[in-house]
PDB file of C-alpha atoms in Angstrom:
ATOM      1  CA  MET X   1     -13.247 -16.115   6.143  1.00 41.00           C
ATOM      2  CA  GLY X   2     -15.445 -13.790   8.140  1.00 41.00           C
ATOM      3  CA  HIS X   3     -16.251 -10.150   7.590  1.00 43.00           C
ATOM      4  CA  SER X   4     -14.336  -9.192  10.699  1.00 39.00           C
ATOM      5  CA  ASN X   5     -11.041 -10.320   9.174  1.00 42.00           C
ATOM      6  CA  THR X   6     -11.088  -7.739   6.424  1.00 41.00           C
ATOM      7  CA  ASN X   7     -12.565  -4.976   8.615  1.00 42.00           C
ATOM      8  CA  ILE X   8     -14.442  -3.377   5.741  1.00 38.00           C
ATOM      9  CA  ASP X   9     -17.156  -0.786   6.231  1.00 37.00           C
ATOM     10  CA  THR X  10     -18.726   0.270   2.958  1.00 35.00           C
ATOM     11  CA  SER X  11     -22.069   1.589   4.235  1.00 34.00           C
ATOM     12  CA  PRO X  12     -21.493   5.309   3.548  1.00 34.00           C
ATOM     13  CA  LEU X  13     -19.974   4.687   0.136  1.00 36.00           C
ATOM     14  CA  ARG X  14     -22.909   3.146  -1.711  1.00 43.00           C
ATOM     15  CA  THR X  15     -25.748   4.782  -3.587  1.00 40.00           C
ATOM     16  CA  LYS X  16     -29.371   4.233  -2.600  1.00 40.00           C
ATOM     17  CA  GLN X  17     -29.436   1.418  -5.144  1.00 44.00           C
ATOM     18  CA  GLY X  18     -26.462  -0.256  -3.433  1.00 53.00           C
ATOM     19  CA  ARG X  19     -23.916   0.641  -6.148  1.00 68.00           C
ATOM     20  CA  ASP X  20     -21.246   3.266  -6.511  1.00 77.00           C
ATOM     21  CA  PRO X  21     -21.627   4.593 -10.080  1.00 82.00           C
ATOM     22  CA  SER X  22     -17.979   5.643 -10.361  1.00 84.00           C
ATOM     23  CA  TYR X  23     -16.867   2.002 -10.607  1.00 87.00           C
ATOM     24  CA  ASP X  24     -19.450   1.282 -13.296  1.00 87.00           C
ATOM     25  CA  ILE X  25     -18.229   4.355 -15.174  1.00 89.00           C
ATOM     26  CA  ALA X  26     -14.620   3.135 -14.874  1.00 89.00           C
ATOM     27  CA  ARG X  27     -15.630  -0.185 -16.407  1.00 87.00           C
ATOM     28  CA  GLY X  28     -17.514   1.651 -19.141  1.00 86.00           C
ATOM     29  CA  ILE X  29     -14.349   3.609 -19.974  1.00 87.00           C
ATOM     30  CA  ALA X  30     -12.350   0.378 -19.879  1.00 84.00           C
ATOM     31  CA  ILE X  31     -14.719  -1.389 -22.297  1.00 82.00           C
ATOM     32  CA  TYR X  32     -14.484   1.559 -24.688  1.00 83.00           C
ATOM     33  CA  LEU X  33     -10.669   1.428 -24.563  1.00 81.00           C
ATOM     34  CA  ILE X  34     -10.702  -2.341 -25.074  1.00 78.00           C
ATOM     35  CA  ALA X  35     -12.684  -1.823 -28.272  1.00 77.00           C
ATOM     36  CA  ILE X  36     -10.081   0.697 -29.470  1.00 78.00           C
ATOM     37  CA  ALA X  37      -7.237  -1.645 -28.523  1.00 72.00           C
ATOM     38  CA  HIS X  38      -8.679  -4.529 -30.531  1.00 70.00           C
ATOM     39  CA  VAL X  39      -9.147  -2.296 -33.557  1.00 74.00           C
ATOM     40  CA  LEU X  40      -5.487  -1.241 -33.383  1.00 70.00           C
ATOM     41  CA  ARG X  41      -4.378  -4.876 -32.926  1.00 63.00           C
ATOM     42  CA  THR X  42      -0.617  -4.242 -32.556  1.00 64.00           C
ATOM     43  CA  GLY X  43       1.897  -1.614 -31.503  1.00 64.00           C
ATOM     44  CA  MET X  44       2.820   0.572 -28.553  1.00 66.00           C
ATOM     45  CA  VAL X  45      -0.617   2.190 -28.292  1.00 67.00           C
ATOM     46  CA  LEU X  46      -2.294  -1.224 -28.047  1.00 67.00           C
ATOM     47  CA  SER X  47       0.037  -2.443 -25.297  1.00 65.00           C
ATOM     48  CA  THR X  48      -0.343   0.850 -23.399  1.00 70.00           C
ATOM     49  CA  ILE X  49      -4.151   0.803 -23.529  1.00 70.00           C
ATOM     50  CA  GLY X  50      -4.431  -2.922 -22.840  1.00 66.00           C
ATOM     51  CA  VAL X  51      -2.350  -2.887 -19.670  1.00 69.00           C
ATOM     52  CA  SER X  52      -4.234  -0.031 -17.999  1.00 71.00           C
ATOM     53  CA  VAL X  53      -7.652  -1.379 -19.005  1.00 79.00           C
ATOM     54  CA  LEU X  54      -7.090  -4.900 -17.703  1.00 84.00           C
ATOM     55  CA  SER X  55      -5.697  -3.475 -14.475  1.00 84.00           C
ATOM     56  CA  VAL X  56      -8.909  -1.499 -13.967  1.00 88.00           C
ATOM     57  CA  PHE X  57     -11.057  -4.615 -14.411  1.00 88.00           C
ATOM     58  CA  VAL X  58      -8.931  -6.690 -12.034  1.00 91.00           C
ATOM     59  CA  PHE X  59      -8.670  -3.917  -9.421  1.00 92.00           C
ATOM     60  CA  ILE X  60     -12.445  -3.329  -9.443  1.00 90.00           C
ATOM     61  CA  SER X  61     -13.020  -7.090  -9.238  1.00 89.00           C
ATOM     62  CA  GLY X  62     -10.915  -7.128  -6.066  1.00 90.00           C
ATOM     63  CA  ARG X  63     -12.801  -4.142  -4.682  1.00 88.00           C
ATOM     64  CA  ASN X  64     -16.133  -5.818  -5.456  1.00 86.00           C
ATOM     65  CA  ALA X  65     -14.930  -9.030  -3.806  1.00 85.00           C
ATOM     66  CA  ALA X  66     -14.486  -7.104  -0.553  1.00 81.00           C
ATOM     67  CA  CYS X  67     -18.125  -5.959  -0.754  1.00 77.00           C
ATOM     68  CA  SER X  68     -19.537  -9.305  -1.880  1.00 76.00           C
ATOM     69  CA  SER X  69     -20.523 -12.381   0.072  1.00 75.00           C
ATOM     70  CA  ALA X  70     -19.259 -14.631  -2.749  1.00 73.00           C
ATOM     71  CA  PHE X  71     -15.719 -14.860  -1.361  1.00 76.00           C
ATOM     72  CA  HIS X  72     -17.070 -15.875   2.030  1.00 76.00           C
ATOM     73  CA  LEU X  73     -18.683 -18.951   0.467  1.00 78.00           C
ATOM     74  CA  PRO X  74     -17.099 -22.421   0.344  1.00 84.00           C
ATOM     75  CA  LEU X  75     -14.764 -22.800  -2.626  1.00 84.00           C
ATOM     76  CA  ARG X  76     -17.189 -25.116  -4.436  1.00 86.00           C
ATOM     77  CA  SER X  77     -19.994 -22.546  -4.153  1.00 87.00           C
ATOM     78  CA  LEU X  78     -17.653 -19.804  -5.389  1.00 87.00           C
ATOM     79  CA  LEU X  79     -16.714 -22.005  -8.345  1.00 89.00           C
ATOM     80  CA  LYS X  80     -20.379 -22.525  -9.268  1.00 90.00           C
ATOM     81  CA  LYS X  81     -21.167 -18.819  -8.942  1.00 90.00           C
ATOM     82  CA  LYS X  82     -18.259 -17.642 -11.086  1.00 90.00           C
ATOM     83  CA  PHE X  83     -18.751 -20.450 -13.604  1.00 92.00           C
ATOM     84  CA  SER X  84     -22.353 -19.412 -14.208  1.00 92.00           C
ATOM     85  CA  SER X  85     -21.484 -15.702 -14.485  1.00 90.00           C
ATOM     86  CA  LEU X  86     -18.411 -15.943 -16.751  1.00 91.00           C
ATOM     87  CA  LEU X  87     -18.151 -19.171 -18.680  1.00 93.00           C
ATOM     88  CA  PRO X  88     -21.456 -19.584 -20.580  1.00 94.00           C
ATOM     89  CA  SER X  89     -20.561 -16.426 -22.524  1.00 93.00           C
ATOM     90  CA  TYR X  90     -17.051 -17.743 -23.136  1.00 95.00           C
ATOM     91  CA  PHE X  91     -18.175 -21.133 -24.447  1.00 96.00           C
ATOM     92  CA  PHE X  92     -20.875 -19.620 -26.654  1.00 95.00           C
ATOM     93  CA  CYS X  93     -18.580 -16.994 -28.207  1.00 94.00           C
ATOM     94  CA  ALA X  94     -15.691 -19.450 -28.537  1.00 94.00           C
ATOM     95  CA  GLY X  95     -17.835 -22.088 -30.252  1.00 93.00           C
ATOM     96  CA  LEU X  96     -19.301 -19.529 -32.629  1.00 93.00           C
ATOM     97  CA  SER X  97     -15.817 -18.146 -33.354  1.00 91.00           C
ATOM     98  CA  VAL X  98     -14.455 -21.582 -34.257  1.00 90.00           C
ATOM     99  CA  VAL X  99     -17.364 -22.269 -36.615  1.00 89.00           C
ATOM    100  CA  VAL X 100     -16.997 -18.887 -38.333  1.00 88.00           C
ATOM    101  CA  PHE X 101     -13.221 -19.269 -38.509  1.00 87.00           C
ATOM    102  CA  LEU X 102     -13.495 -22.697 -40.122  1.00 85.00           C
ATOM    103  CA  ALA X 103     -16.189 -21.531 -42.534  1.00 83.00           C
ATOM    104  CA  LEU X 104     -14.626 -18.252 -43.647  1.00 79.00           C
ATOM    105  CA  GLY X 105     -10.983 -18.431 -42.645  1.00 68.00           C
ATOM    106  CA  ARG X 106     -10.129 -20.868 -45.421  1.00 62.00           C
ATOM    107  CA  PHE X 107     -10.810 -18.188 -48.015  1.00 63.00           C
ATOM    108  CA  ALA X 108      -7.836 -16.300 -46.597  1.00 56.00           C
ATOM    109  CA  GLY X 109      -5.804 -19.460 -46.103  1.00 54.00           C
ATOM    110  CA  SER X 110      -5.545 -18.830 -42.361  1.00 56.00           C
ATOM    111  CA  ALA X 111      -7.541 -21.824 -41.128  1.00 54.00           C
ATOM    112  CA  SER X 112      -5.621 -24.557 -42.901  1.00 59.00           C
ATOM    113  CA  ASP X 113      -4.049 -25.779 -39.644  1.00 71.00           C
ATOM    114  CA  ILE X 114      -7.315 -25.700 -37.639  1.00 77.00           C
ATOM    115  CA  SER X 115      -9.842 -28.526 -37.537  1.00 83.00           C
ATOM    116  CA  LEU X 116     -13.105 -28.771 -35.622  1.00 86.00           C
ATOM    117  CA  SER X 117     -11.629 -31.220 -33.101  1.00 89.00           C
ATOM    118  CA  LYS X 118      -8.553 -29.027 -32.602  1.00 90.00           C
ATOM    119  CA  GLY X 119     -10.747 -25.964 -32.172  1.00 89.00           C
ATOM    120  CA  LEU X 120     -12.870 -27.730 -29.541  1.00 92.00           C
ATOM    121  CA  PHE X 121      -9.736 -28.817 -27.675  1.00 93.00           C
ATOM    122  CA  GLN X 122      -8.448 -25.236 -27.710  1.00 92.00           C
ATOM    123  CA  ILE X 123     -11.782 -24.006 -26.313  1.00 94.00           C
ATOM    124  CA  LEU X 124     -11.482 -26.411 -23.381  1.00 94.00           C
ATOM    125  CA  TYR X 125      -7.757 -25.794 -22.808  1.00 94.00           C
ATOM    126  CA  ALA X 126      -8.212 -22.003 -23.120  1.00 92.00           C
ATOM    127  CA  ASN X 127      -4.643 -20.775 -23.531  1.00 92.00           C
ATOM    128  CA  SER X 128      -4.171 -18.154 -26.230  1.00 90.00           C
ATOM    129  CA  LYS X 129      -0.378 -18.140 -26.462  1.00 88.00           C
ATOM    130  CA  HIS X 130       1.357 -19.144 -29.707  1.00 81.00           C
ATOM    131  CA  ASP X 131      -1.903 -19.016 -31.704  1.00 79.00           C
ATOM    132  CA  GLY X 132      -3.572 -21.307 -29.178  1.00 82.00           C
ATOM    133  CA  MET X 133      -6.872 -19.460 -29.677  1.00 87.00           C
ATOM    134  CA  LYS X 134      -6.265 -18.147 -33.180  1.00 84.00           C
ATOM    135  CA  TRP X 135      -9.997 -18.111 -33.918  1.00 88.00           C
ATOM    136  CA  ASN X 136     -10.630 -15.392 -31.274  1.00 87.00           C
ATOM    137  CA  THR X 137      -7.625 -14.408 -29.172  1.00 86.00           C
ATOM    138  CA  ALA X 138      -9.589 -11.738 -27.303  1.00 84.00           C
ATOM    139  CA  LEU X 139     -11.553 -14.383 -25.365  1.00 91.00           C
ATOM    140  CA  TRP X 140      -8.516 -15.409 -23.307  1.00 92.00           C
ATOM    141  CA  PHE X 141      -9.439 -13.025 -20.487  1.00 90.00           C
ATOM    142  CA  LEU X 142     -12.665 -14.802 -19.442  1.00 92.00           C
ATOM    143  CA  PRO X 143     -11.151 -18.193 -18.454  1.00 94.00           C
ATOM    144  CA  CYS X 144      -8.145 -16.350 -17.000  1.00 94.00           C
ATOM    145  CA  LEU X 145     -10.451 -14.195 -14.859  1.00 93.00           C
ATOM    146  CA  PHE X 146     -12.284 -17.328 -13.729  1.00 94.00           C
ATOM    147  CA  MET X 147      -8.976 -18.840 -12.569  1.00 95.00           C
ATOM    148  CA  LEU X 148      -8.064 -15.553 -10.887  1.00 94.00           C
ATOM    149  CA  PHE X 149     -11.266 -15.674  -8.826  1.00 93.00           C
ATOM    150  CA  LEU X 150     -10.658 -19.298  -7.845  1.00 93.00           C
ATOM    151  CA  LEU X 151      -7.032 -18.677  -6.865  1.00 93.00           C
ATOM    152  CA  ALA X 152      -8.007 -15.623  -4.808  1.00 92.00           C
ATOM    153  CA  GLY X 153     -10.891 -17.495  -3.165  1.00 90.00           C
ATOM    154  CA  TRP X 154      -8.632 -20.420  -2.273  1.00 91.00           C
ATOM    155  CA  MET X 155      -5.920 -18.138  -0.871  1.00 91.00           C
ATOM    156  CA  LEU X 156      -8.324 -16.159   1.293  1.00 87.00           C
ATOM    157  CA  GLN X 157      -9.861 -19.340   2.681  1.00 87.00           C
ATOM    158  CA  VAL X 158      -6.456 -20.851   3.478  1.00 87.00           C
ATOM    159  CA  HIS X 159      -5.284 -17.658   5.212  1.00 84.00           C
ATOM    160  CA  PRO X 160      -7.811 -14.785   5.373  1.00 82.00           C
ATOM    161  CA  PHE X 161      -5.268 -11.958   5.424  1.00 85.00           C
ATOM    162  CA  PRO X 162      -4.918 -10.321   2.003  1.00 87.00           C
ATOM    163  CA  ARG X 163      -1.771  -8.393   3.003  1.00 89.00           C
ATOM    164  CA  LEU X 164       0.149 -11.651   3.374  1.00 91.00           C
ATOM    165  CA  TRP X 165      -0.966 -12.868  -0.050  1.00 91.00           C
ATOM    166  CA  MET X 166      -0.211  -9.442  -1.512  1.00 91.00           C
ATOM    167  CA  ILE X 167       3.411  -9.731  -0.385  1.00 92.00           C
ATOM    168  CA  LEU X 168       3.756 -13.300  -1.675  1.00 92.00           C
ATOM    169  CA  THR X 169       2.198 -12.603  -5.084  1.00 92.00           C
ATOM    170  CA  LEU X 170       4.316  -9.457  -5.504  1.00 92.00           C
ATOM    171  CA  LEU X 171       7.441 -11.491  -4.730  1.00 91.00           C
ATOM    172  CA  LEU X 172       6.365 -14.039  -7.338  1.00 89.00           C
ATOM    173  CA  PHE X 173       5.790 -11.277  -9.880  1.00 90.00           C
ATOM    174  CA  PHE X 174       9.115  -9.516  -9.282  1.00 89.00           C
ATOM    175  CA  LEU X 175      11.064 -12.794  -9.319  1.00 86.00           C
ATOM    176  CA  THR X 176       9.372 -14.170 -12.451  1.00 84.00           C
ATOM    177  CA  PRO X 177       8.292 -11.134 -14.531  1.00 76.00           C
ATOM    178  CA  ASN X 178       9.099 -12.675 -17.912  1.00 79.00           C
ATOM    179  CA  CYS X 179       9.522 -16.343 -17.012  1.00 82.00           C
ATOM    180  CA  PHE X 180       5.928 -17.349 -17.762  1.00 82.00           C
ATOM    181  CA  SER X 181       5.840 -16.212 -21.402  1.00 80.00           C
ATOM    182  CA  GLN X 182       6.580 -19.721 -22.670  1.00 82.00           C
ATOM    183  CA  LEU X 183       4.237 -21.472 -20.242  1.00 83.00           C
ATOM    184  CA  ARG X 184       0.921 -22.677 -21.639  1.00 88.00           C
ATOM    185  CA  LEU X 185      -1.033 -23.893 -18.634  1.00 91.00           C
ATOM    186  CA  PRO X 186      -4.782 -24.571 -18.910  1.00 92.00           C
ATOM    187  CA  TRP X 187      -6.987 -21.482 -18.663  1.00 94.00           C
ATOM    188  CA  GLN X 188      -3.888 -19.266 -18.536  1.00 92.00           C
ATOM    189  CA  ILE X 189      -3.278 -19.941 -14.857  1.00 93.00           C
ATOM    190  CA  GLU X 190       0.172 -18.356 -15.213  1.00 91.00           C
ATOM    191  CA  SER X 191      -1.382 -15.064 -16.342  1.00 91.00           C
ATOM    192  CA  ALA X 192      -3.899 -15.196 -13.481  1.00 93.00           C
ATOM    193  CA  LEU X 193      -1.022 -15.523 -10.997  1.00 92.00           C
ATOM    194  CA  HIS X 194       0.574 -12.346 -12.326  1.00 91.00           C
ATOM    195  CA  LEU X 195      -2.750 -10.481 -12.142  1.00 93.00           C
ATOM    196  CA  LEU X 196      -3.360 -11.423  -8.501  1.00 94.00           C
ATOM    197  CA  PRO X 197      -1.465  -8.430  -7.002  1.00 93.00           C
ATOM    198  CA  MET X 198      -3.873  -5.960  -8.641  1.00 93.00           C
ATOM    199  CA  PHE X 199      -6.878  -7.995  -7.441  1.00 94.00           C
ATOM    200  CA  LEU X 200      -5.555  -8.037  -3.876  1.00 93.00           C
ATOM    201  CA  LEU X 201      -4.746  -4.327  -4.113  1.00 93.00           C
ATOM    202  CA  GLY X 202      -8.416  -3.677  -4.908  1.00 91.00           C
ATOM    203  CA  LEU X 203      -9.421  -5.863  -1.973  1.00 90.00           C
ATOM    204  CA  LEU X 204      -7.139  -3.953   0.404  1.00 90.00           C
ATOM    205  CA  PHE X 205      -8.175  -0.581  -1.015  1.00 89.00           C
ATOM    206  CA  GLU X 206     -11.813  -1.156  -0.036  1.00 80.00           C
ATOM    207  CA  GLY X 207     -10.875  -1.407   3.633  1.00 74.00           C
ATOM    208  CA  SER X 208      -8.298   1.407   3.713  1.00 78.00           C
ATOM    209  CA  GLY X 209      -8.295   5.135   4.412  1.00 77.00           C
ATOM    210  CA  LEU X 210      -7.536   5.775   0.738  1.00 82.00           C
ATOM    211  CA  GLN X 211     -11.033   4.594  -0.075  1.00 80.00           C
ATOM    212  CA  ARG X 212     -12.686   7.452   1.813  1.00 80.00           C
ATOM    213  CA  LYS X 213     -10.289  10.009   0.343  1.00 80.00           C
ATOM    214  CA  PHE X 214     -11.098   8.695  -3.118  1.00 80.00           C
ATOM    215  CA  HIS X 215     -14.846   9.002  -2.571  1.00 75.00           C
ATOM    216  CA  ALA X 216     -14.457  12.448  -1.003  1.00 74.00           C
ATOM    217  CA  LEU X 217     -13.124  13.684  -4.358  1.00 75.00           C
ATOM    218  CA  LYS X 218     -16.586  13.230  -5.859  1.00 72.00           C
ATOM    219  CA  SER X 219     -17.537  16.602  -4.388  1.00 74.00           C
ATOM    220  CA  ASN X 220     -14.521  18.255  -6.057  1.00 79.00           C
ATOM    221  CA  SER X 221     -14.614  17.248  -9.708  1.00 81.00           C
ATOM    222  CA  PHE X 222     -11.967  19.776 -10.730  1.00 86.00           C
ATOM    223  CA  LEU X 223      -9.392  18.365  -8.297  1.00 89.00           C
ATOM    224  CA  SER X 224     -10.167  14.759  -9.235  1.00 88.00           C
ATOM    225  CA  PHE X 225      -9.817  15.670 -12.924  1.00 91.00           C
ATOM    226  CA  LEU X 226      -6.406  17.287 -12.336  1.00 92.00           C
ATOM    227  CA  LEU X 227      -5.262  14.252 -10.347  1.00 93.00           C
ATOM    228  CA  SER X 228      -6.474  11.918 -13.095  1.00 93.00           C
ATOM    229  CA  LEU X 229      -4.415  13.872 -15.652  1.00 94.00           C
ATOM    230  CA  LEU X 230      -1.372  13.667 -13.364  1.00 96.00           C
ATOM    231  CA  PHE X 231      -1.675   9.896 -12.880  1.00 94.00           C
ATOM    232  CA  LEU X 232      -2.416   9.210 -16.550  1.00 92.00           C
ATOM    233  CA  SER X 233       0.540  11.353 -17.653  1.00 93.00           C
ATOM    234  CA  THR X 234       2.818   9.496 -15.235  1.00 94.00           C
ATOM    235  CA  TYR X 235       1.444   6.217 -16.515  1.00 92.00           C
ATOM    236  CA  LEU X 236       2.135   7.101 -20.153  1.00 88.00           C
ATOM    237  CA  PHE X 237       5.663   8.245 -19.293  1.00 91.00           C
ATOM    238  CA  LEU X 238       6.526   5.059 -17.374  1.00 90.00           C
ATOM    239  CA  ALA X 239       4.849   2.840 -19.966  1.00 87.00           C
ATOM    240  CA  ARG X 240       6.869   4.498 -22.706  1.00 86.00           C
ATOM    241  CA  LEU X 241      10.081   3.895 -20.770  1.00 89.00           C
ATOM    242  CA  ASN X 242       9.189   0.244 -20.220  1.00 87.00           C
ATOM    243  CA  GLY X 243       8.260  -0.437 -23.852  1.00 83.00           C
ATOM    244  CA  GLU X 244       5.664  -2.781 -25.304  1.00 82.00           C
ATOM    245  CA  VAL X 245       4.223  -5.319 -22.878  1.00 84.00           C
ATOM    246  CA  SER X 246       1.530  -7.971 -23.071  1.00 84.00           C
ATOM    247  CA  ILE X 247      -0.411  -9.373 -20.135  1.00 85.00           C
ATOM    248  CA  ARG X 248      -1.870 -12.050 -22.407  1.00 86.00           C
ATOM    249  CA  THR X 249       1.576 -13.468 -23.195  1.00 86.00           C
ATOM    250  CA  ASP X 250       3.136 -12.556 -19.811  1.00 88.00           C
ATOM    251  CA  GLU X 251       5.733 -10.163 -21.201  1.00 86.00           C
ATOM    252  CA  TYR X 252       6.350  -7.294 -18.783  1.00 88.00           C
ATOM    253  CA  HIS X 253       9.983  -6.249 -19.425  1.00 86.00           C
ATOM    254  CA  ASN X 254      11.053  -4.289 -16.322  1.00 89.00           C
ATOM    255  CA  PRO X 255       8.675  -5.085 -13.424  1.00 89.00           C
ATOM    256  CA  PHE X 256       9.890  -2.026 -11.491  1.00 91.00           C
ATOM    257  CA  LEU X 257       8.559   0.166 -14.303  1.00 91.00           C
ATOM    258  CA  TYR X 258       5.564  -1.967 -15.235  1.00 91.00           C
ATOM    259  CA  LEU X 259       3.907  -2.164 -11.803  1.00 91.00           C
ATOM    260  CA  PRO X 260       4.080   1.579 -10.935  1.00 92.00           C
ATOM    261  CA  ALA X 261       2.882   2.365 -14.464  1.00 91.00           C
ATOM    262  CA  THR X 262      -0.039  -0.017 -14.096  1.00 91.00           C
ATOM    263  CA  ILE X 263      -1.064   1.412 -10.721  1.00 92.00           C
ATOM    264  CA  CYS X 264      -0.866   4.976 -12.090  1.00 93.00           C
ATOM    265  CA  GLY X 265      -2.962   4.036 -15.133  1.00 90.00           C
ATOM    266  CA  CYS X 266      -5.574   2.352 -12.964  1.00 91.00           C
ATOM    267  CA  ALA X 267      -5.669   5.328 -10.564  1.00 92.00           C
ATOM    268  CA  GLY X 268      -6.000   7.768 -13.470  1.00 92.00           C
ATOM    269  CA  ILE X 269      -9.001   5.969 -14.965  1.00 92.00           C
ATOM    270  CA  LEU X 270     -10.685   5.606 -11.567  1.00 91.00           C
ATOM    271  CA  LEU X 271     -10.194   9.308 -10.806  1.00 91.00           C
ATOM    272  CA  LEU X 272     -11.559  10.226 -14.221  1.00 91.00           C
ATOM    273  CA  SER X 273     -14.626   8.084 -13.517  1.00 90.00           C
ATOM    274  CA  GLN X 274     -15.005   9.842 -10.164  1.00 87.00           C
ATOM    275  CA  THR X 275     -14.926  13.175 -11.998  1.00 88.00           C
ATOM    276  CA  ILE X 276     -17.728  12.063 -14.310  1.00 87.00           C
ATOM    277  CA  ALA X 277     -19.737  10.576 -11.427  1.00 82.00           C
ATOM    278  CA  GLY X 278     -19.544  13.889  -9.576  1.00 74.00           C
ATOM    279  CA  GLN X 279     -20.544  16.111 -12.469  1.00 69.00           C
ATOM    280  CA  LYS X 280     -23.594  18.280 -11.694  1.00 55.00           C
ATOM    281  CA  LYS X 281     -24.104  19.634 -15.180  1.00 49.00           C
ATOM    282  CA  LYS X 282     -23.795  17.979 -18.536  1.00 49.00           C
ATOM    283  CA  ALA X 283     -20.350  18.784 -19.896  1.00 48.00           C
ATOM    284  CA  PHE X 284     -21.152  17.162 -23.234  1.00 44.00           C
ATOM    285  CA  PRO X 285     -24.141  17.140 -25.609  1.00 43.00           C
ATOM    286  CA  PHE X 286     -25.102  13.735 -24.184  1.00 43.00           C
ATOM    287  CA  ASP X 287     -25.356  12.409 -20.641  1.00 49.00           C
ATOM    288  CA  THR X 288     -21.875  10.941 -20.189  1.00 49.00           C
ATOM    289  CA  LYS X 289     -22.544   9.803 -16.637  1.00 49.00           C
ATOM    290  CA  THR X 290     -25.689   7.816 -17.454  1.00 53.00           C
ATOM    291  CA  LEU X 291     -24.208   6.309 -20.619  1.00 50.00           C
ATOM    292  CA  LEU X 292     -20.983   5.063 -19.029  1.00 50.00           C
ATOM    293  CA  THR X 293     -22.719   3.876 -15.851  1.00 51.00           C
ATOM    294  CA  SER X 294     -25.179   1.767 -17.875  1.00 51.00           C
ATOM    295  CA  PHE X 295     -22.334   0.474 -20.049  1.00 47.00           C
ATOM    296  CA  GLY X 296     -20.263  -0.524 -17.022  1.00 50.00           C
ATOM    297  CA  LYS X 297     -23.144  -2.341 -15.327  1.00 51.00           C
ATOM    298  CA  GLU X 298     -23.352  -4.682 -18.302  1.00 50.00           C
ATOM    299  CA  SER X 299     -19.673  -5.649 -18.142  1.00 52.00           C
ATOM    300  CA  MET X 300     -18.681  -9.168 -17.190  1.00 48.00           C
ATOM    301  CA  THR X 301     -17.077  -8.302 -13.876  1.00 46.00           C
TER     302      THR X 301
END
């Protein structure tokens, strides 16, 4: 896959350091919302926050893939690169979680069906459905994201035209929106397949005219803020109509409500990050822009 196939020109859109801070800010916002979601644990608010946040991560990952040389590498090199960036953290946190769960969970009677060997198998199999990763369900996203990168890399090397894969993955999603909830494939491959449309959307966005319009809003923070409120309000309305969903367990209800809601939520968060990135004066008693940019740079994607 060569650079000419995607026809992407990102030269005027980067900072002097080679990064656009608005995407780091968006990830900072997403990490903050993830923390809130895991405190809430269950309910409509959790499902609403979780869907929009994961969409932001996947969309930005697709956008970054368009700017990176990683997806132009052979598949084996891509595998090594993504393995080293994502999976050491997963294995360390998963191993520690199993040990803590076995040591302390018995006091609450919740670890009676978990042994060390079973916990190690679950770490390697990495599917969180039906209490498959009871010791730390939140870790499911790392192996799933790894599979998402591999699937996307393979697709783009087989046929380097993301629009074609976008159509095919959307067809798969609309035809099987709730059919994967009982599947328990290794590393949640089924969930990665359903996340591919948002990844490819980010990839296509980076080479489109929408990209320049989005970055032009940085000079008009008031307009970008109003647009972010519009998209986030639309997202909340559509999400409420669709009901509780779960990307982790592949439960989406009505795909014709879920997908527009997800895109609106992702657009709202990105526009809000653009508003913060374009601020010229501190609107808060602390430097929001610097804080969220630093926070986003440390995220796993």
